[in-house]
Tab-separated table of C-alpha atoms in Angstrom:
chain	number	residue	atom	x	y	z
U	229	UNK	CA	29.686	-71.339	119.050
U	230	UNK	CA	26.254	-72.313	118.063
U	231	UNK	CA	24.999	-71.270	121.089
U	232	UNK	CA	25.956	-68.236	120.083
U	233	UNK	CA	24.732	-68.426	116.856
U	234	UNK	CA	21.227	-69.191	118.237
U	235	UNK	CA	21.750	-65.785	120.159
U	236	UNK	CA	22.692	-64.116	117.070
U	237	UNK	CA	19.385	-64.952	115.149
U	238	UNK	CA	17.066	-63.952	117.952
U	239	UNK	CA	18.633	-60.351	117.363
U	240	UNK	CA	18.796	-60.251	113.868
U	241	UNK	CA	15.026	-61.509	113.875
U	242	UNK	CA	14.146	-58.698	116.598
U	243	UNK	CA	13.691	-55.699	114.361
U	244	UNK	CA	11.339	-53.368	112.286
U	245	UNK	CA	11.799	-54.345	108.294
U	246	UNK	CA	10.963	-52.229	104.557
U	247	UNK	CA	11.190	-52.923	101.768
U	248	UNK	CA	10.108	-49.599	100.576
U	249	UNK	CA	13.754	-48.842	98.464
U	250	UNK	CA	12.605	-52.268	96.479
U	251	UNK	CA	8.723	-50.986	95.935
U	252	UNK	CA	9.774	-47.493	95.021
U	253	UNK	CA	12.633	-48.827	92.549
U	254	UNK	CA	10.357	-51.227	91.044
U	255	UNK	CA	7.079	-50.191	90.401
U	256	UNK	CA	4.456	-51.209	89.880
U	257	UNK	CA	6.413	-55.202	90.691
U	258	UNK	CA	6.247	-54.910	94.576
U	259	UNK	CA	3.925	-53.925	97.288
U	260	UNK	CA	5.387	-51.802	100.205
U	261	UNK	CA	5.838	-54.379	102.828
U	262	UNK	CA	6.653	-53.464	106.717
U	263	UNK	CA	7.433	-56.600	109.235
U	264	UNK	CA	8.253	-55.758	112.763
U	265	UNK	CA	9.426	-59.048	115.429
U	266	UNK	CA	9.579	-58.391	119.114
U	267	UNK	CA	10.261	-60.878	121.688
U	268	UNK	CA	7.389	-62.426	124.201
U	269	UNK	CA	8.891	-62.630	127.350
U	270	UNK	CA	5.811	-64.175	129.250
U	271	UNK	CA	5.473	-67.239	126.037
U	272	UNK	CA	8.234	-69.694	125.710
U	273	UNK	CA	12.229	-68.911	125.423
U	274	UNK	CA	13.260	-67.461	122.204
U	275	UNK	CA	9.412	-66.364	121.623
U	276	UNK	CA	9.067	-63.431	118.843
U	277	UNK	CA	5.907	-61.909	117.734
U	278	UNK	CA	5.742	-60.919	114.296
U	279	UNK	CA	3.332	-58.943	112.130
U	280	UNK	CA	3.452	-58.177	108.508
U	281	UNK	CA	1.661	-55.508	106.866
U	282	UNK	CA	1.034	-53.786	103.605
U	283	UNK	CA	2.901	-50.032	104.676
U	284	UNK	CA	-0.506	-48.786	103.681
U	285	UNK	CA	-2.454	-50.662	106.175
U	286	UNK	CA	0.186	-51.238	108.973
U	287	UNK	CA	-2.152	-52.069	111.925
U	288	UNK	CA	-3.819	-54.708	109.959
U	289	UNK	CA	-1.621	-57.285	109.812
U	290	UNK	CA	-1.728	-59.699	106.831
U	291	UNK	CA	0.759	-62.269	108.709
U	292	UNK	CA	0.824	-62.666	112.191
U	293	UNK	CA	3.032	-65.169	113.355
U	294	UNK	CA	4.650	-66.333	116.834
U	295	UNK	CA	8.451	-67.569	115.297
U	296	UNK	CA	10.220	-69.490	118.182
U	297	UNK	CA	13.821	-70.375	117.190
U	298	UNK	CA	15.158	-73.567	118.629
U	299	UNK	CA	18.538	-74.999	118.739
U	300	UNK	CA	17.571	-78.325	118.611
U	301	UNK	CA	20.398	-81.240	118.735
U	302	UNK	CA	23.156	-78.586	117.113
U	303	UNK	CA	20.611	-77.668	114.493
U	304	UNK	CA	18.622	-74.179	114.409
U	305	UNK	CA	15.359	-73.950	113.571
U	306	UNK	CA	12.161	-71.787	113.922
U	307	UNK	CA	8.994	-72.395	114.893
U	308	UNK	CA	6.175	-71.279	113.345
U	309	UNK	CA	2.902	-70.763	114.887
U	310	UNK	CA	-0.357	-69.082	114.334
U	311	UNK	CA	-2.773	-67.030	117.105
U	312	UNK	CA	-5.834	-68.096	117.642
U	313	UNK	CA	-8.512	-65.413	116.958
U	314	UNK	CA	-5.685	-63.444	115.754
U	315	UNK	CA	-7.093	-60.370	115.319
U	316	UNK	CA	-7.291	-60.212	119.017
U	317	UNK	CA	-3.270	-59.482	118.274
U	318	UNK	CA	-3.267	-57.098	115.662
U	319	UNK	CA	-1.224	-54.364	116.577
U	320	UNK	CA	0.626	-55.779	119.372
U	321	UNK	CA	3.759	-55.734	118.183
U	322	UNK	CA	3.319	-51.543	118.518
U	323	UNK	CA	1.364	-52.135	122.042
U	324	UNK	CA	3.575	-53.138	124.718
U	325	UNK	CA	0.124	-54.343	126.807
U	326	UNK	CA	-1.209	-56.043	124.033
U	327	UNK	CA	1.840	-58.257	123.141
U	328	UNK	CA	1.746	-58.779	127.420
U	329	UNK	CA	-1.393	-60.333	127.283
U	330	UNK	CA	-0.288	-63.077	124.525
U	331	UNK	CA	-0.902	-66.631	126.602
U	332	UNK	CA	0.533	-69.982	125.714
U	333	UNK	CA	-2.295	-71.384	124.654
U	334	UNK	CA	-3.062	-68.600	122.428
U	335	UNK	CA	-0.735	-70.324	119.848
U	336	UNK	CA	-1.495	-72.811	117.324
U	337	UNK	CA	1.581	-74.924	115.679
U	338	UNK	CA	1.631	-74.863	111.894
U	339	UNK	CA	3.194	-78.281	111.066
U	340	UNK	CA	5.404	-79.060	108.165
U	341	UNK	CA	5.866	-75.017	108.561
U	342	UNK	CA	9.757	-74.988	110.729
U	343	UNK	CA	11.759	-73.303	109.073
U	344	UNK	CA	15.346	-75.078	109.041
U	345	UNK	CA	18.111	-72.403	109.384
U	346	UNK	CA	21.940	-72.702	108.840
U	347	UNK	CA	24.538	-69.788	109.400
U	348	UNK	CA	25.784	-68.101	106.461
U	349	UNK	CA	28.434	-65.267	106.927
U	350	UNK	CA	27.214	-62.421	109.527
U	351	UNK	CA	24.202	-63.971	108.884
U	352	UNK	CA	21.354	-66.595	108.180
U	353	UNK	CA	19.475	-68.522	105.591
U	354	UNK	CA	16.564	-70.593	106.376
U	355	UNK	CA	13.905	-72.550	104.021
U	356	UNK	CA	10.695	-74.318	105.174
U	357	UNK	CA	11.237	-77.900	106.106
U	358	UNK	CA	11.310	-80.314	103.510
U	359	UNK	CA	8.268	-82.446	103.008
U	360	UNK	CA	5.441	-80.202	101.469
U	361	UNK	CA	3.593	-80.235	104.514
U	362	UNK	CA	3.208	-76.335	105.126
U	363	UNK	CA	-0.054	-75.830	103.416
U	364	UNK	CA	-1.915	-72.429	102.948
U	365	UNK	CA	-4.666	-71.848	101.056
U	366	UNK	CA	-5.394	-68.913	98.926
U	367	UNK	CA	-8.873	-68.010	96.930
U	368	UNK	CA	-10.346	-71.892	98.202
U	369	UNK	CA	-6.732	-73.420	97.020
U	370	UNK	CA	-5.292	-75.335	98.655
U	371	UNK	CA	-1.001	-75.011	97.871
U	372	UNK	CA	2.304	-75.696	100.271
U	373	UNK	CA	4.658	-73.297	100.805
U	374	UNK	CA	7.765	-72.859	99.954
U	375	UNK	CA	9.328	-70.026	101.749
U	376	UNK	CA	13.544	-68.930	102.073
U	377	UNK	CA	14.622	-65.794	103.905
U	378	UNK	CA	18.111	-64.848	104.184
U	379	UNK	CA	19.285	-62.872	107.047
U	380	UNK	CA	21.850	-60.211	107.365
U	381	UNK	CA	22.658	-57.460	110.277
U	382	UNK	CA	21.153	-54.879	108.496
U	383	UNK	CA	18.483	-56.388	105.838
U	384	UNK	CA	16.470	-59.502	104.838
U	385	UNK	CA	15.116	-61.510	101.844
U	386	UNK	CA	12.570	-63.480	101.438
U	387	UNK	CA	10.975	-65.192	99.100
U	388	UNK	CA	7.411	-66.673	99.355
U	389	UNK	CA	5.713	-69.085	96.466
U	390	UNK	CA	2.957	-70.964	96.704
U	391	UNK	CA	2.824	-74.709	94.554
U	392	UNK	CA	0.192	-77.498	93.964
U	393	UNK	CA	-0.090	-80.577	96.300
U	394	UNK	CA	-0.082	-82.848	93.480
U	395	UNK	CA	1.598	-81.465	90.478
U	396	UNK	CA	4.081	-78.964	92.266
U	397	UNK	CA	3.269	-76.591	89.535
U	398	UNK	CA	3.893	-72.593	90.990
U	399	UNK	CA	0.646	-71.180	91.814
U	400	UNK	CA	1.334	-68.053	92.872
U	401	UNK	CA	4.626	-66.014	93.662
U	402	UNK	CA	6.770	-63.457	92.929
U	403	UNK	CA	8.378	-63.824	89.141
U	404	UNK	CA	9.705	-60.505	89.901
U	405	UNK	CA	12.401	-61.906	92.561
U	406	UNK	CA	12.560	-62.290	96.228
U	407	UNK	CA	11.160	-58.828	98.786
U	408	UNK	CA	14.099	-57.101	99.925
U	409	UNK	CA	14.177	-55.715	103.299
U	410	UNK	CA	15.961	-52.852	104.998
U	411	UNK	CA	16.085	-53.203	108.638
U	412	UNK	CA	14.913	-49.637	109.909
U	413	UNK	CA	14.752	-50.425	113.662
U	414	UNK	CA	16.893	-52.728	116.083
U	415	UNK	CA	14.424	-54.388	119.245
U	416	UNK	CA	16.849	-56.656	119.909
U	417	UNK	CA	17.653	-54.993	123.055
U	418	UNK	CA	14.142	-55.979	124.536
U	419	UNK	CA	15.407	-59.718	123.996
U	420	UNK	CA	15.504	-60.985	127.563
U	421	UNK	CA	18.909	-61.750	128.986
U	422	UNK	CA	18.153	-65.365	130.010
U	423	UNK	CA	17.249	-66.042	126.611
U	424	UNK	CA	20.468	-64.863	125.322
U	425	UNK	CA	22.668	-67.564	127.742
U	426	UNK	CA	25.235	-69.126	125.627
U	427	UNK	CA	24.641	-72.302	127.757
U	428	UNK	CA	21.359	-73.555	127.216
U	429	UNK	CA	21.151	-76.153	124.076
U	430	UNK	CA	17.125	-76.215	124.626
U	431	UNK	CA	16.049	-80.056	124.343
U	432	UNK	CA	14.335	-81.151	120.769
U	433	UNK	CA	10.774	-80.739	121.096
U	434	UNK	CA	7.765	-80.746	119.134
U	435	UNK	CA	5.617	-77.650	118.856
U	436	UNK	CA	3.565	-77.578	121.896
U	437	UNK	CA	6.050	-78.935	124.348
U	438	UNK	CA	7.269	-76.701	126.555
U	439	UNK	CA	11.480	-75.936	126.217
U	440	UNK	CA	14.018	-75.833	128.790
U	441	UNK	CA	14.560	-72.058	130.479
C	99	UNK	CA	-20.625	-48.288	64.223
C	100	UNK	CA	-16.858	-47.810	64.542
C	101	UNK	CA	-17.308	-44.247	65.408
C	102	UNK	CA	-19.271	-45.419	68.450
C	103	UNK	CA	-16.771	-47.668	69.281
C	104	UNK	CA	-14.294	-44.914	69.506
C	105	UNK	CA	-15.836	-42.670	71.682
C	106	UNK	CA	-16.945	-45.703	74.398
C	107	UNK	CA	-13.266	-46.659	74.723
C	108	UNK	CA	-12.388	-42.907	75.355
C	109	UNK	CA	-15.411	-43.021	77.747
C	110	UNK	CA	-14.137	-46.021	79.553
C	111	UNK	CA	-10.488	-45.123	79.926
C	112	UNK	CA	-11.853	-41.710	81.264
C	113	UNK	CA	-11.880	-42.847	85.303
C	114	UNK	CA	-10.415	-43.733	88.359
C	115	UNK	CA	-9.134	-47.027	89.125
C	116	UNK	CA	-8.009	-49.039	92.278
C	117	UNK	CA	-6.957	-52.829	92.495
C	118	UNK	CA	-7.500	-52.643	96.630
C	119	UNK	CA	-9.834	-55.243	96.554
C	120	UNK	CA	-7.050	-57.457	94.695
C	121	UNK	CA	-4.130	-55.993	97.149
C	122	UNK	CA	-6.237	-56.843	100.060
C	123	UNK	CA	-7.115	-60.150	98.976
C	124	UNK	CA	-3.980	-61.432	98.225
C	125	UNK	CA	-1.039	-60.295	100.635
C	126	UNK	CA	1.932	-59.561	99.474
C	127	UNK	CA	1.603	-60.481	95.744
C	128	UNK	CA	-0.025	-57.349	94.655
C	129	UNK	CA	0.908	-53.742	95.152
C	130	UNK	CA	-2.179	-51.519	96.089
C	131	UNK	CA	-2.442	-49.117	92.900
C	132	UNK	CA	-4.265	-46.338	91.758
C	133	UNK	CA	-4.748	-44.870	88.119
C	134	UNK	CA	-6.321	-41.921	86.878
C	135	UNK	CA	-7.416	-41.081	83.442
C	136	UNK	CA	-8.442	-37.356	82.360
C	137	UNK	CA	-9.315	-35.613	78.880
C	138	UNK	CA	-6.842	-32.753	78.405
C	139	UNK	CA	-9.051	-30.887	75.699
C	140	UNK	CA	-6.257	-28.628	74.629
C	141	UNK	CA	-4.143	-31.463	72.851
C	142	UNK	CA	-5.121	-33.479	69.853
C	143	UNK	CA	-8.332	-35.210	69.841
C	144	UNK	CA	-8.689	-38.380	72.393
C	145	UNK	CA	-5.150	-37.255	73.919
C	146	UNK	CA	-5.664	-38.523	77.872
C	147	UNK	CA	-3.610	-38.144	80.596
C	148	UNK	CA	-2.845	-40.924	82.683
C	149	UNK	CA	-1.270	-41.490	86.170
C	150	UNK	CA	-0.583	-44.298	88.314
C	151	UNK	CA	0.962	-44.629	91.595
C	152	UNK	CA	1.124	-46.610	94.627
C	153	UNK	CA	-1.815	-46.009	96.813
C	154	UNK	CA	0.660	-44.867	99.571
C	155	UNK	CA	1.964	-42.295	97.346
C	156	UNK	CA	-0.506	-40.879	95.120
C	157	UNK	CA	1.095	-37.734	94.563
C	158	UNK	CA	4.331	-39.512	93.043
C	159	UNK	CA	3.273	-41.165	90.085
C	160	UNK	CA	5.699	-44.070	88.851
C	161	UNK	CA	4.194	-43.721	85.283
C	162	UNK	CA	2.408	-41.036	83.803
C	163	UNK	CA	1.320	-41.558	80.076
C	164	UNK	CA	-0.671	-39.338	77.434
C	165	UNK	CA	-2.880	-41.774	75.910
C	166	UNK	CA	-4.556	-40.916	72.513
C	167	UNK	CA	-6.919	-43.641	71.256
C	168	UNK	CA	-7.852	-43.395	67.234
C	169	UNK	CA	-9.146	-44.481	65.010
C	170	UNK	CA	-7.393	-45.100	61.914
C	171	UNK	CA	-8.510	-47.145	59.257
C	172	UNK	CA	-10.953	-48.812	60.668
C	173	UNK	CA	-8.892	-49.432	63.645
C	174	UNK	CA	-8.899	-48.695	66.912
C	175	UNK	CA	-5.335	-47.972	68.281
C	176	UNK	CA	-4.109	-45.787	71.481
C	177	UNK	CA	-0.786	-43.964	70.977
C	178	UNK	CA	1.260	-44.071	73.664
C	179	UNK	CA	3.174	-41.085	74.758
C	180	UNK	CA	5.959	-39.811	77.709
C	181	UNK	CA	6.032	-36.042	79.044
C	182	UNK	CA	9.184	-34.091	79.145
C	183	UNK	CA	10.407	-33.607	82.034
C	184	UNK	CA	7.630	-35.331	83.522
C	185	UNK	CA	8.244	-34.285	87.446
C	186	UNK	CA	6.621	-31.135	85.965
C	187	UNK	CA	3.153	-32.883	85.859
C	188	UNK	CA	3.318	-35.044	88.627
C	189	UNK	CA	-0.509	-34.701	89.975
C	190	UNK	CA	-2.022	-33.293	87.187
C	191	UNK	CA	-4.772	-35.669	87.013
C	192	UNK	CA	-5.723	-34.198	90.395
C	193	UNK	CA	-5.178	-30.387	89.300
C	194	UNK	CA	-7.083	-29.047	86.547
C	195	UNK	CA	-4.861	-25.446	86.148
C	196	UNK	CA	-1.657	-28.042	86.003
C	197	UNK	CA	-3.561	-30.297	83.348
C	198	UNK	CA	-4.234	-26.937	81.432
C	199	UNK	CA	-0.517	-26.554	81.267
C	200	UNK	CA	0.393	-29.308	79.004
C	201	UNK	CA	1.453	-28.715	75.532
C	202	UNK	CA	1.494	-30.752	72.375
C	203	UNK	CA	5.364	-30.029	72.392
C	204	UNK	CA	5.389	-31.519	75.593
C	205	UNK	CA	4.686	-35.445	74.428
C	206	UNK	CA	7.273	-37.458	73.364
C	207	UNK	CA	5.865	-40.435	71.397
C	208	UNK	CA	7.077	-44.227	72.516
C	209	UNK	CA	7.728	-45.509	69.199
C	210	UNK	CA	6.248	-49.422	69.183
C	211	UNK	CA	4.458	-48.541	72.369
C	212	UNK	CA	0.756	-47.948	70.012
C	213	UNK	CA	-1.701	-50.565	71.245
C	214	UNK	CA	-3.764	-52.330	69.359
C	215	UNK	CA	-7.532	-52.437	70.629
C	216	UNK	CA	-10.256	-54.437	69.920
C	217	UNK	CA	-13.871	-54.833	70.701
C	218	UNK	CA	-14.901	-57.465	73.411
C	219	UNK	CA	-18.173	-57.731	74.750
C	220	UNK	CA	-19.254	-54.404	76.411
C	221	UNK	CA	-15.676	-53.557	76.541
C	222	UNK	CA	-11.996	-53.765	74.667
C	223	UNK	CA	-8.957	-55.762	74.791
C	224	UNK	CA	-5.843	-54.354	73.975
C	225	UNK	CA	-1.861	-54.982	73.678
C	226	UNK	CA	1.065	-53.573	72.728
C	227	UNK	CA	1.906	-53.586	68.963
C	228	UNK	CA	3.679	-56.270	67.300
C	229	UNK	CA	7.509	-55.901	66.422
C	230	UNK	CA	8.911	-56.444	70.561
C	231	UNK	CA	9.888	-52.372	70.049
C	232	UNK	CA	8.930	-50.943	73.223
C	233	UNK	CA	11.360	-50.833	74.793
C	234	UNK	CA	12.059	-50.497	78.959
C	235	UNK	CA	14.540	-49.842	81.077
C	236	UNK	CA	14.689	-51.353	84.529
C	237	UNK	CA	17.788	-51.034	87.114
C	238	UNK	CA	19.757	-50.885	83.607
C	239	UNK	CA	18.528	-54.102	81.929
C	240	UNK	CA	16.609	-53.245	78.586
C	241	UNK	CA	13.485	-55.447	77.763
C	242	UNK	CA	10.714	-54.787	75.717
C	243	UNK	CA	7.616	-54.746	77.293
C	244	UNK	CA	4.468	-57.353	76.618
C	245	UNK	CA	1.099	-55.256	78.034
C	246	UNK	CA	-2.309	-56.704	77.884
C	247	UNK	CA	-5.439	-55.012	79.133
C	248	UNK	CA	-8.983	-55.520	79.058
C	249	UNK	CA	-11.486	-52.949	80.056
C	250	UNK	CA	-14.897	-53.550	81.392
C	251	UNK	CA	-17.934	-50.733	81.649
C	252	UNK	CA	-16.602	-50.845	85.488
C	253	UNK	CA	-13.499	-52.684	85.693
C	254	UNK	CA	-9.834	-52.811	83.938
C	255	UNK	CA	-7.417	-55.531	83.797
C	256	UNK	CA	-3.868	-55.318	83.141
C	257	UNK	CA	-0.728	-57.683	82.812
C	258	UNK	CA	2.929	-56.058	81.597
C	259	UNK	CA	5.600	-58.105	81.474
C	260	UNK	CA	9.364	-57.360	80.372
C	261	UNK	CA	11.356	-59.600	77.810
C	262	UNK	CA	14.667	-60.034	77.486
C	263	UNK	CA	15.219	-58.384	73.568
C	264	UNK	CA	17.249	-61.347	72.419
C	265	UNK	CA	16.675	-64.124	74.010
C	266	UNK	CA	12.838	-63.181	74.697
C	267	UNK	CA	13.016	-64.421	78.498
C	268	UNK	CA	10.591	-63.030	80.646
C	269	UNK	CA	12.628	-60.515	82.881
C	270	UNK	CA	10.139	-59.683	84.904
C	271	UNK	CA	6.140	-59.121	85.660
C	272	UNK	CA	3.965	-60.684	87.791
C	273	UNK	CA	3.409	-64.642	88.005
C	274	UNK	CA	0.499	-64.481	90.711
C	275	UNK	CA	-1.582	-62.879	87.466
C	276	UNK	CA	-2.973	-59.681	85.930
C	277	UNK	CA	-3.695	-56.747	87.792
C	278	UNK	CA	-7.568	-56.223	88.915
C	279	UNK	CA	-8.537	-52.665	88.886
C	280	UNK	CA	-12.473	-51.690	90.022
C	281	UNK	CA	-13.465	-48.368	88.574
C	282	UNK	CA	-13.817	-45.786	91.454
C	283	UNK	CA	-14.597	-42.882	89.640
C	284	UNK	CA	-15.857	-42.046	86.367
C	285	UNK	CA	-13.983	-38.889	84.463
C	286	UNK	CA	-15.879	-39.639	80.980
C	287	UNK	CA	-18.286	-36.578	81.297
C	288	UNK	CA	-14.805	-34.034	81.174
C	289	UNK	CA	-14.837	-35.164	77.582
C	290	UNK	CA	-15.653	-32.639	75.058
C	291	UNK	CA	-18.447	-33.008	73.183
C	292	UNK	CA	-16.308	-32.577	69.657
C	293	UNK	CA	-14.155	-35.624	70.313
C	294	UNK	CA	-17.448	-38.008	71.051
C	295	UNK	CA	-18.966	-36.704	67.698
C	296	UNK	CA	-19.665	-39.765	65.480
C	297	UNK	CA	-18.393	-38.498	61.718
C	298	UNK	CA	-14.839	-38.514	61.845
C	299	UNK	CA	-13.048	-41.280	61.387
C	300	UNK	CA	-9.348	-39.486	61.975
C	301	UNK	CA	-6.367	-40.285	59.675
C	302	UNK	CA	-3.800	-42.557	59.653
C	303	UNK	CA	-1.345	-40.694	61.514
C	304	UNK	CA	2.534	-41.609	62.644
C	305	UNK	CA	2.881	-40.485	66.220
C	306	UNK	CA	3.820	-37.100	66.007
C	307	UNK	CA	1.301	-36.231	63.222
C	308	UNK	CA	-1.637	-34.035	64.373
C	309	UNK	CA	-4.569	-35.754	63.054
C	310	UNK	CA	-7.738	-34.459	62.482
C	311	UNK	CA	-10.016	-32.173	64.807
């Protein structure tokens, strides 16, 4: 069952995401946004590249991310790591070569930045780990992050906001609600069949340590 | 002295406008906008036509306003009107023969939409009138809408915000801050020369009124 489950959010993760219904409803409240995730099969089990974009500017990225989602002692969660020199990357997830020549050590671990995810209906929801650890900065300030996404099998939510270290007063964020996403393309099918194996509970590990394949 | 004042906020609203640097700078908060202001000499004196879209689709304006900045009594105020059937002049800030086509009877005025200007340095602050009368409509929800700008020789800032009519909650509008446009292009020589003459202070009109030429 939660094997299963951890095979279910690699393929809801694996697709191409707009929120372009939102943007065009809503004007002038939210940019266009496109995210596309596609698995890594050369980087560690349950590897996904993913790059988000303004629609205007889609090959360069303003997120680039390598999510990893772990079932980790019956709990699922996904890791979240940077690239180095990530503009290297930009692109990749529309260049099959490009996304091939992603190494290992081309990933940095953001700590305090796993994402903790629970199953809810046909679906997910997931939150950034408790602790106020993820920090980002934005304009020279320093803030952590508090992120949520809720995943379905056809569209996604997330919600982003940025608050002070100290005083946990909202910095920045969207007032106007949470992005809403229509998936608009399925990759799922480039997931790697290994990776899907319902009987693999991969070890608990910290970032950086390699998982069981 | 007031006279001058007049014709330099016609002159500044006259332009183009982008907030790209803003959009670029601060992924996803801000939408990547574009606004265009033209005289349409056949209306009344000052009227402007205003459009503004998403920079990814410029010909599909999500708001497109005649503007009429006066002068009445000594102050400076900008009526604040819709078109009829407004698909009809979708672009016009782009098309002079469509910009041609607008008629007087074609303005519908937004009744507690005036703003209220003042001076500010080399520029003008403005907002909407007093009274919480301007009313919006978003995904069926009515709130009236709070709108703040201040324009610069070569920049425009601009924060709207929607209120719930009873309970004066904010509904909507953007927490991460006001919108920062940079002027792009300057329209201010398509004025004619009548409505930058310095004598005539125009009436105290009701929207709807044709005030003086």
């Amino acid at each position: 069952m939660a094997a299963s489950a951890y095979a279910r959010l690699l393929r809801q993760l694996c697709g191409s995401f707009s929120n372009q219904t939102q943007a065009f409803e809503n004007p002038p409240l939210f940019a266009h946004i496109l995210i596309t995730t596609r698995p890594v099969p050369q980087l560690e089990r349950g590897s996904l590249l993913l790059e988000q974009a303004y629609a205007i500017t889609p090959s360069t990225p303003y997120r680039i991310r390598v999510l990893r989602p772990e079932l980790s002692e019956g709990q699922l969660i996904i890791h979240n790591m940077a690239l180095q020199e990530e503009q290297r990357f930009w692109g990749a997830t529309g260049d099959p070569a490009l996304r091939a020549s992603i190494r290992q050590e081309d990933l940095t671990p953001l700590p305090g930045c796993t994402y903790w995810v629970r199953e809810q209906g046909d679906g997910f929801v997931g939150e950034v780990e408790p602790g106020c650890r993820c920090l980002v900065e934005r304009k020279g300030q320093t803030a952590y992050l508090v992120s949520h996404f809720e995943l379905f099998p056809d569209r996604m939510r997330t919600i982003d906001r940025g608050h002070h270290p100290e005083t946990h007063e909202q910095l920045w964020g969207s007032l106007a609600g949470a992005f809403e996403f229509e998936r608009t393309d399925d990759h799922s099918a480039e997931i790697p069949d290994p990776w899907l194996a319902k009987d693999l509970e991969t070890p608990g590990t910290k970032s950086g340590e390699s998982s069981r394949l």
